[in-house]
Amino acid sequence: MIKKPRGTTDVFPEEVVYWQRIESCARKTAAKYGFGEIRLPTLEMTELFQRGVGDTTDVVQKEMYTFQDRDGKSLTLRPEGTAGTVRAIIENGRCSDALPLKLYYILNCFRHEKPQAGRYREFWQFGVEMFGAAGAPADATVISLANSLLRTLGVKDITLHINSIGCPKCRPAYHAALKEYFSAKKDILCPTCQGRLETNPLRILDCKNPECKELAESAPKTIDFLCPECEAHFASLKRCLDAEGIEYGIDPMIVRGLDYYTKTVFEFIAPVVGAQSTVCGGGRYDGLMKELGGPEMPGIGFGMGINRLILAMQGSGVTLEPDDRPALYIASMGEKANETAMGIVEALREEGIHAETDLCARSLKAQMKYADKLGAAYTLILGDSELASGTAKLKNMSDSTQTDVSLSDIAALRSLVTE
Ligand code: ATP
Ligand code: MG
């Protein structure tokens, strides 16, 4: 038997209802905040992520699905949506649109990680990105959008963690402090982080290796190295969140796994998910547009993991079921009756009603059993005598009451089965 690739998922209707709920709520929430949808290619040039996400990140160093296509170009299955969004804006000359430019997406991402509950190799994100607004009110708006969606979806015990990781101005002093701290413990670091010590010591704080993680806990904190501008930005963000009535905690351990972040970083954490409890992560990326060849333009956004969000909803006791019960099942006996049933069922479907009839040449008894299994609200039995009289008995399956109906009066039938 051929199996799906490790870390990918098959989703059947019972679970698709969660996806649909999330997608529809995400679209409605995005619309309330004035974000328009962008759709992007699944494949991008590898260089986009090397430059955009950063080539010292775990994502680029260890997790990307990169291959050479038949033209010899290096392409990558996107590991996230921000870099592609920025590329699309630059490439399509959208930098001169009215600012702030507000876009959202629902897309699949690919990362070669160790699959486990809440961590997959193909996963989905709802993400939003806002460009051209430098102040903390933009950060607070994006955070508030995520907060609003998570609450609408009924996720329990969710907490917001914020931090500031500074900007290129405060970074050198912080990097020096980190380098000093980790250099003394270099031998304990994993080989990747030993390399990062020279290239990008901030990345060590995001390493998943247990030894590196333990060392990171006592490392110098970004928040103690902020320049006056970043300090003021962070203070303003806190005031905006207070004004919006959004609760948060300051978490100096959050540095985020992608290189492009500056100033604000945040995560929404839902413990009900278990170990992979970060359902949403985001932050400000004021240098990214320039880095990718566009103008100097600030940006802020987040990615929300839809697969994890489903686990969070289920863990919070949100139960959803597909709305797939037919309003009417017509059981038929004989070819002529079956054809008449087909006509009635199709006419009802035209009216927007879910109606079914036999497609498997089952016996009457088996058809009734099937109607029961489907959970049909009403059934109707059609045989020779019903065809001759042009009327049949419509049975209400919940109370077994029966009503005579005319087979030619679709409007009457429609109103009876939707009562
Ligand atoms: P983590 O620390 O869990 O690896 P991350 O920092 O790599 O997360 P981001 O790149 O910020 O994650 O992506 C945003 C969100 O996408 C995460 O908060 C999470 O909900 C989801 N996500 C990231 N990687 C995966 C994955 N492999 N499987 C499922 N969801 C994921
Ligand atoms: Mg990760």
Coordinates of C-alpha atoms and ligand atoms in Angstrom, one line a residue:
M1 CA 0.0 0.0 0.0
I2 CA 1.3 3.5 -0.9
K3 CA 1.2 5.7 2.2
K4 CA 1.1 9.5 2.5
P5 CA 4.4 11.2 3.1
R6 CA 5.4 11.4 6.8
G7 CA 4.0 14.5 8.6
T8 CA 1.2 15.1 6.1
T9 CA -2.5 14.7 6.9
D10 CA -5.6 13.4 5.3
V11 CA -8.8 15.2 6.5
F12 CA -12.2 13.6 6.3
P13 CA -15.6 15.5 6.5
E14 CA -15.9 15.0 10.3
E15 CA -12.8 17.0 10.8
V16 CA -13.2 19.3 7.8
V17 CA -16.0 21.0 9.7
Y18 CA -13.3 22.4 12.1
W19 CA -11.3 23.7 9.1
Q20 CA -14.4 25.3 7.6
R21 CA -15.3 27.0 10.9
I22 CA -11.8 28.3 11.3
E23 CA -11.5 29.5 7.7
S24 CA -14.9 31.2 7.7
C25 CA -14.3 32.9 11.1
A26 CA -10.8 33.9 9.9
R27 CA -12.2 35.5 6.8
K28 CA -14.9 37.3 8.7
T29 CA -12.5 38.6 11.3
A30 CA -10.0 39.7 8.7
A31 CA -12.7 41.6 6.9
K32 CA -13.8 43.4 10.1
Y33 CA -10.2 44.7 10.4
G34 CA -10.0 45.6 6.7
F35 CA -7.6 42.9 5.5
G36 CA -7.9 41.7 1.9
E37 CA -7.0 38.2 0.9
I38 CA -3.8 37.4 -1.1
R39 CA -3.1 34.1 -2.8
L40 CA 0.5 33.1 -3.4
P41 CA 2.5 30.4 -5.2
T42 CA 3.3 27.4 -3.1
L43 CA 6.8 27.4 -4.7
E44 CA 9.2 30.3 -4.4
M45 CA 12.8 30.8 -5.4
T46 CA 15.0 29.4 -2.6
E47 CA 16.8 32.6 -2.2
L48 CA 13.7 34.4 -1.1
F49 CA 13.7 32.4 2.2
Q50 CA 17.5 32.4 2.6
R51 CA 17.3 36.2 2.5
G52 CA 13.8 36.7 4.0
V53 CA 13.6 34.2 6.7
G54 CA 17.4 34.2 7.3
D55 CA 20.0 31.6 6.5
T56 CA 21.0 31.0 10.2
T57 CA 17.5 30.1 11.2
D58 CA 16.4 26.5 11.9
V59 CA 13.8 26.8 9.2
V60 CA 16.4 27.6 6.5
Q61 CA 19.2 25.5 7.9
K62 CA 17.2 22.3 8.7
E63 CA 13.6 22.4 7.6
M64 CA 13.1 23.6 4.0
Y65 CA 12.0 21.4 1.2
T66 CA 14.4 22.6 -1.5
F67 CA 14.9 21.0 -4.9
Q68 CA 16.2 21.8 -8.3
D69 CA 13.5 21.9 -10.9
R70 CA 14.0 20.8 -14.5
D71 CA 15.4 24.1 -15.5
G72 CA 18.1 23.7 -12.9
K73 CA 16.6 26.5 -10.7
S74 CA 16.6 26.0 -6.9
L75 CA 13.0 26.2 -5.7
T76 CA 11.5 25.8 -2.2
L77 CA 8.1 24.8 -1.0
R78 CA 7.2 27.8 1.2
P79 CA 7.9 27.2 4.9
E80 CA 5.9 30.4 5.8
G81 CA 3.8 33.1 4.2
T82 CA 5.4 36.4 5.1
A83 CA 8.4 36.4 2.7
G84 CA 6.2 35.5 -0.3
T85 CA 3.7 38.2 0.6
V86 CA 6.5 40.8 0.7
R87 CA 7.9 39.5 -2.6
A88 CA 4.5 39.8 -4.2
I89 CA 4.0 43.3 -3.0
I90 CA 7.3 44.4 -4.4
E91 CA 7.0 42.5 -7.6
N92 CA 3.6 43.8 -8.3
G93 CA 4.3 47.4 -7.5
R94 CA 1.9 47.5 -4.6
C95 CA 4.1 49.5 -2.3
S96 CA 2.4 52.6 -3.5
D97 CA -1.1 51.4 -2.6
A98 CA -2.9 53.3 0.2
L99 CA -1.1 52.6 3.5
P100 CA -1.3 50.7 5.7
L101 CA -1.6 47.8 3.2
K102 CA -3.4 45.0 5.0
L103 CA -3.4 41.5 3.6
Y104 CA -4.3 38.0 4.9
Y105 CA -3.8 34.5 3.6
I106 CA -4.8 30.9 4.4
L107 CA -2.1 28.7 3.0
N108 CA -0.1 25.5 3.5
C109 CA 3.5 25.5 4.6
F110 CA 6.2 22.9 4.4
R111 CA 8.9 22.2 7.0
H112 CA 10.9 19.1 7.4
E113 CA 10.4 18.7 11.1
K114 CA 10.0 15.7 13.4
P115 CA 6.3 14.9 13.1
Q116 CA 4.4 14.7 16.4
A117 CA 1.0 15.9 17.7
G118 CA 0.6 19.6 16.6
R119 CA 3.8 19.5 14.5
Y120 CA 3.6 18.4 10.8
R121 CA 5.6 18.6 7.7
E122 CA 2.8 20.1 5.8
F123 CA 0.6 22.4 7.9
W124 CA -1.7 25.3 7.4
Q125 CA -1.5 28.9 8.5
F126 CA -4.0 31.8 8.6
G127 CA -1.7 34.8 8.5
V128 CA -2.1 38.5 8.4
E129 CA 0.4 41.2 7.4
M130 CA 0.2 44.9 7.7
F131 CA 2.7 47.2 5.9
G132 CA 3.4 50.9 6.2
A133 CA 2.4 51.5 9.8
A134 CA 5.4 51.9 12.1
G135 CA 3.7 52.7 15.4
A136 CA 2.6 50.4 18.2
P137 CA -1.1 50.9 17.4
A138 CA -0.5 48.7 14.3
D139 CA 1.0 46.0 16.5
A140 CA -1.9 46.2 18.9
T141 CA -4.4 46.0 16.0
V142 CA -2.8 42.9 14.6
I143 CA -2.7 41.3 18.0
S144 CA -6.3 42.2 18.6
L145 CA -7.3 40.6 15.4
A146 CA -5.7 37.3 16.5
N147 CA -7.2 37.6 19.9
S148 CA -10.7 38.2 18.5
L149 CA -10.5 35.2 16.2
L150 CA -9.2 32.9 19.0
R151 CA -12.0 33.9 21.2
T152 CA -14.6 33.5 18.5
L153 CA -13.4 30.0 18.0
G154 CA -13.9 29.1 21.6
V155 CA -10.3 28.3 22.5
K156 CA -10.0 28.0 26.3
D157 CA -7.2 29.3 28.6
I158 CA -5.4 31.1 25.9
T159 CA -2.7 33.6 27.0
L160 CA -0.9 36.3 25.1
H161 CA 2.9 36.6 25.6
I162 CA 4.7 39.7 24.3
N163 CA 8.3 40.7 24.1
S164 CA 10.5 43.2 22.3
I165 CA 13.7 41.9 20.6
G166 CA 14.9 45.4 19.6
C167 CA 16.1 46.8 16.3
P168 CA 19.4 47.0 14.4
K169 CA 20.3 49.9 16.7
C170 CA 20.1 47.9 20.0
R171 CA 21.1 44.6 18.5
P172 CA 25.0 45.0 18.5
A173 CA 25.2 45.5 22.3
Y174 CA 22.8 42.7 22.9
H175 CA 24.6 40.4 20.5
A176 CA 27.9 41.2 22.2
A177 CA 26.4 40.3 25.6
L178 CA 25.0 37.0 24.2
K179 CA 28.3 36.2 22.6
E180 CA 30.1 36.7 25.9
Y181 CA 27.6 34.7 27.8
F182 CA 27.5 31.7 25.4
S183 CA 31.3 31.8 24.6
A184 CA 32.0 30.8 28.2
K185 CA 29.8 27.7 27.7
K186 CA 30.6 27.0 24.1
D187 CA 31.3 23.3 24.6
I188 CA 27.8 22.6 25.9
L189 CA 26.2 24.1 22.8
C190 CA 25.1 21.9 19.9
P191 CA 27.3 22.1 16.8
T192 CA 24.8 24.3 14.9
C193 CA 24.7 26.8 17.8
Q194 CA 28.5 26.8 18.0
G195 CA 28.4 28.1 14.5
R196 CA 25.7 30.6 15.3
L197 CA 27.8 32.1 18.1
E198 CA 29.8 33.8 15.4
T199 CA 27.0 34.4 12.8
N200 CA 23.8 35.1 14.8
P201 CA 23.9 34.4 18.5
L202 CA 20.2 35.4 18.9
R203 CA 19.3 32.2 17.1
I204 CA 20.7 30.1 19.9
L205 CA 17.8 31.3 22.1
D206 CA 15.4 29.6 19.7
C207 CA 17.3 26.2 19.4
K208 CA 15.2 23.2 20.3
N209 CA 18.3 21.2 21.6
P210 CA 17.7 20.6 25.4
E211 CA 21.3 21.7 26.4
C212 CA 21.0 24.9 24.4
K213 CA 17.5 25.5 25.8
E214 CA 18.7 25.2 29.3
L215 CA 21.6 27.6 28.8
A216 CA 19.2 30.1 27.0
E217 CA 17.1 30.4 30.1
S218 CA 19.8 32.3 32.0
A219 CA 21.1 34.2 29.0
P220 CA 20.9 38.1 28.8
K221 CA 17.4 39.3 27.9
T222 CA 16.7 41.4 24.8
I223 CA 14.4 43.6 26.9
D224 CA 17.3 44.8 29.0
F225 CA 19.1 46.1 25.9
L226 CA 16.4 48.1 24.2
C227 CA 17.3 51.5 22.7
P228 CA 15.1 54.5 23.7
E229 CA 13.0 54.2 20.5
C230 CA 12.3 50.4 21.0
E231 CA 11.7 51.0 24.7
A232 CA 9.1 53.7 23.9
H233 CA 7.5 51.5 21.2
F234 CA 7.1 48.6 23.7
A235 CA 5.7 51.0 26.3
S236 CA 3.2 52.3 23.7
L237 CA 2.2 48.7 22.8
K238 CA 1.4 47.9 26.4
R239 CA -0.7 51.0 26.7
C240 CA -2.6 50.2 23.5
L241 CA -3.3 46.6 24.6
D242 CA -4.5 48.0 28.0
A243 CA -6.8 50.4 26.1
E244 CA -8.2 47.5 24.0
G245 CA -8.7 45.5 27.2
I246 CA -6.4 42.7 26.0
E247 CA -4.6 40.8 28.8
Y248 CA -0.9 39.9 28.2
G249 CA 2.2 38.8 30.0
I250 CA 5.7 39.9 29.2
D251 CA 7.8 36.9 28.3
P252 CA 11.5 37.7 27.7
M253 CA 12.1 34.1 26.4
I254 CA 10.2 34.8 23.2
V255 CA 12.6 35.6 20.4
R256 CA 10.8 33.9 17.5
G257 CA 12.4 31.5 15.0
L258 CA 12.6 33.8 11.9
D259 CA 15.4 36.3 11.4
Y260 CA 13.2 39.2 10.1
Y261 CA 11.6 40.2 13.4
T262 CA 12.3 43.6 15.0
K263 CA 10.8 45.2 18.1
T264 CA 7.5 43.5 19.0
V265 CA 7.2 39.7 19.0
F266 CA 4.3 37.8 20.4
E267 CA 2.7 34.4 20.8
F268 CA -0.7 33.1 21.8
I269 CA -0.3 29.9 23.8
A270 CA -3.1 27.4 24.5
P271 CA -2.0 24.8 27.0
V272 CA -4.9 22.5 26.0
V273 CA -2.9 21.6 22.9
G274 CA -0.2 19.9 24.9
A275 CA 3.5 20.3 24.1
Q276 CA 3.1 22.2 20.8
S277 CA 1.0 24.9 22.4
T278 CA 1.9 28.0 20.4
V279 CA -1.2 28.5 18.2
C280 CA -0.1 31.8 16.9
G281 CA 3.2 33.6 16.6
G282 CA 4.0 36.9 15.1
G283 CA 5.8 40.2 15.3
R284 CA 7.2 43.3 13.6
Y285 CA 9.6 43.0 10.7
D286 CA 10.6 46.5 9.8
G287 CA 13.7 45.5 7.8
L288 CA 12.2 42.8 5.6
M289 CA 10.8 44.8 2.7
K290 CA 14.1 46.5 2.2
E291 CA 16.0 43.3 2.6
L292 CA 14.0 41.8 -0.2
G293 CA 14.7 44.7 -2.6
G294 CA 11.7 46.9 -1.8
P295 CA 11.5 50.3 -0.3
E296 CA 12.0 51.0 3.4
M297 CA 8.6 50.0 4.8
P298 CA 7.6 48.7 8.2
G299 CA 5.6 45.6 8.6
I300 CA 3.8 43.6 11.3
G301 CA 2.0 40.3 11.1
F302 CA 1.4 36.8 12.5
G303 CA 1.0 33.2 11.5
M304 CA -1.7 31.1 13.2
G305 CA -1.3 27.3 12.9
I306 CA -4.7 26.0 11.8
N307 CA -3.8 22.3 12.6
R308 CA -2.9 23.3 16.2
L309 CA -5.9 25.5 16.4
I310 CA -8.1 22.5 15.7
L311 CA -6.4 20.6 18.5
A312 CA -7.0 23.6 20.7
M313 CA -10.7 23.8 19.8
Q314 CA -11.2 20.1 20.4
G315 CA -9.2 20.3 23.7
S316 CA -11.5 23.2 24.7
G317 CA -14.6 21.0 24.2
V318 CA -15.8 22.7 21.0
T319 CA -17.7 19.9 19.1
L320 CA -18.7 20.4 15.5
E321 CA -20.5 17.9 13.2
P322 CA -21.0 18.0 9.5
D323 CA -24.3 19.3 8.5
D324 CA -25.0 16.4 6.2
R325 CA -28.4 15.0 7.2
P326 CA -30.8 14.9 4.3
A327 CA -34.1 16.6 4.7
L328 CA -35.7 13.9 2.7
Y329 CA -34.9 10.3 1.7
I330 CA -37.1 8.8 -1.0
A331 CA -37.1 5.0 -0.9
S332 CA -38.3 3.5 -4.2
M333 CA -39.4 0.1 -5.4
G334 CA -39.0 -0.6 -9.1
E335 CA -37.3 1.2 -11.9
K336 CA -40.2 3.5 -12.7
A337 CA -40.5 4.6 -9.1
N338 CA -36.8 5.1 -8.8
E339 CA -36.8 7.4 -11.9
T340 CA -39.7 9.4 -10.5
A341 CA -37.8 9.7 -7.2
M342 CA -34.7 10.9 -9.1
G343 CA -36.9 13.7 -10.6
I344 CA -38.3 14.8 -7.3
V345 CA -35.0 14.7 -5.5
E346 CA -33.3 16.8 -8.3
A347 CA -36.2 19.3 -8.2
L348 CA -35.8 19.7 -4.4
R349 CA -32.0 20.1 -4.8
E350 CA -32.7 22.9 -7.2
E351 CA -34.6 24.5 -4.4
G352 CA -31.6 24.2 -2.1
I353 CA -32.8 21.1 -0.2
H354 CA -30.6 18.2 0.6
A355 CA -32.6 15.2 -0.7
E356 CA -31.4 11.6 -1.4
T357 CA -32.7 8.5 -3.1
D358 CA -31.4 5.0 -3.8
L359 CA -28.3 4.7 -6.0
C360 CA -27.3 1.2 -5.1
A361 CA -30.4 -0.9 -6.1
R362 CA -31.1 -1.8 -2.4
S363 CA -34.2 -3.5 -1.2
L364 CA -36.8 -1.4 0.5
K365 CA -35.7 -2.6 3.9
A366 CA -32.1 -1.8 3.2
Q367 CA -33.1 1.6 1.9
M368 CA -35.0 2.5 5.1
K369 CA -32.0 1.3 7.1
Y370 CA -29.8 3.6 5.0
A371 CA -32.1 6.5 5.4
D372 CA -31.9 6.0 9.2
K373 CA -28.1 5.9 9.0
L374 CA -28.1 9.1 7.1
G375 CA -30.3 10.7 9.7
A376 CA -32.9 11.8 7.1
A377 CA -35.5 14.1 8.7
Y378 CA -38.3 12.8 6.5
T379 CA -38.8 9.7 4.3
L380 CA -41.2 8.9 1.5
I381 CA -41.9 5.5 0.1
L382 CA -42.6 5.3 -3.7
G383 CA -44.0 2.2 -5.3
D384 CA -46.5 1.3 -8.0
S385 CA -49.6 2.3 -6.0
E386 CA -48.1 5.7 -5.2
L387 CA -47.2 6.3 -8.8
A388 CA -50.7 5.3 -9.8
S389 CA -52.4 7.7 -7.3
G390 CA -49.8 10.5 -7.6
T391 CA -49.7 10.8 -3.9
A392 CA -47.5 9.2 -1.2
K393 CA -47.1 9.3 2.6
L394 CA -44.3 11.5 4.0
K395 CA -43.0 10.2 7.2
N396 CA -41.5 12.5 9.9
M397 CA -38.7 10.3 11.3
S398 CA -38.5 12.0 14.6
D399 CA -42.2 11.4 15.7
S400 CA -43.3 8.8 13.0
T401 CA -46.3 11.0 12.0
Q402 CA -47.4 10.7 8.4
T403 CA -48.8 13.2 5.9
D404 CA -50.2 12.7 2.5
V405 CA -48.3 14.6 -0.2
S406 CA -48.8 15.1 -3.9
L407 CA -45.8 13.9 -6.0
S408 CA -46.2 16.8 -8.4
D409 CA -46.4 19.6 -5.9
I410 CA -42.6 20.2 -5.2
A411 CA -43.3 23.5 -3.5
A412 CA -45.6 21.8 -0.9
L413 CA -43.1 19.0 -0.4
R414 CA -40.3 21.5 0.0
S415 CA -42.2 23.4 2.7
L416 CA -43.2 20.2 4.5
V417 CA -39.6 18.9 4.7
T418 CA -38.1 22.2 5.8
E419 CA -40.7 22.8 8.6
Ligands
ATP1 P1 7.5 26.3 16.8 O1 8.3 27.0 17.8 O2 6.3 25.6 17.4 O3 8.3 25.5 15.9 P2 7.6 28.4 15.0 O4 8.1 29.6 15.8 O5 8.5 27.7 14.1 O6 6.8 27.4 15.9 P3 6.2 30.2 13.2 O7 7.1 30.1 12.1 O8 6.1 31.4 13.9 O9 6.4 28.9 14.2 O10 4.7 29.8 12.6 C1 3.5 30.3 13.2 C2 2.6 29.2 13.7 O11 2.5 28.2 12.7 C3 3.1 28.5 14.9 O12 2.8 29.3 16.1 C4 2.3 27.2 14.9 O13 1.0 27.4 15.3 C5 2.3 27.0 13.4 N1 3.4 26.0 13.1 C6 4.7 26.2 12.9 N2 5.3 25.1 12.6 C7 4.4 24.1 12.5 C8 4.4 22.7 12.2 N3 5.5 22.1 11.9 N4 3.2 22.0 12.3 C9 2.1 22.6 12.6 N5 2.0 24.0 12.9 C10 3.1 24.7 12.9
MG2 MG 9.5 25.8 14.2

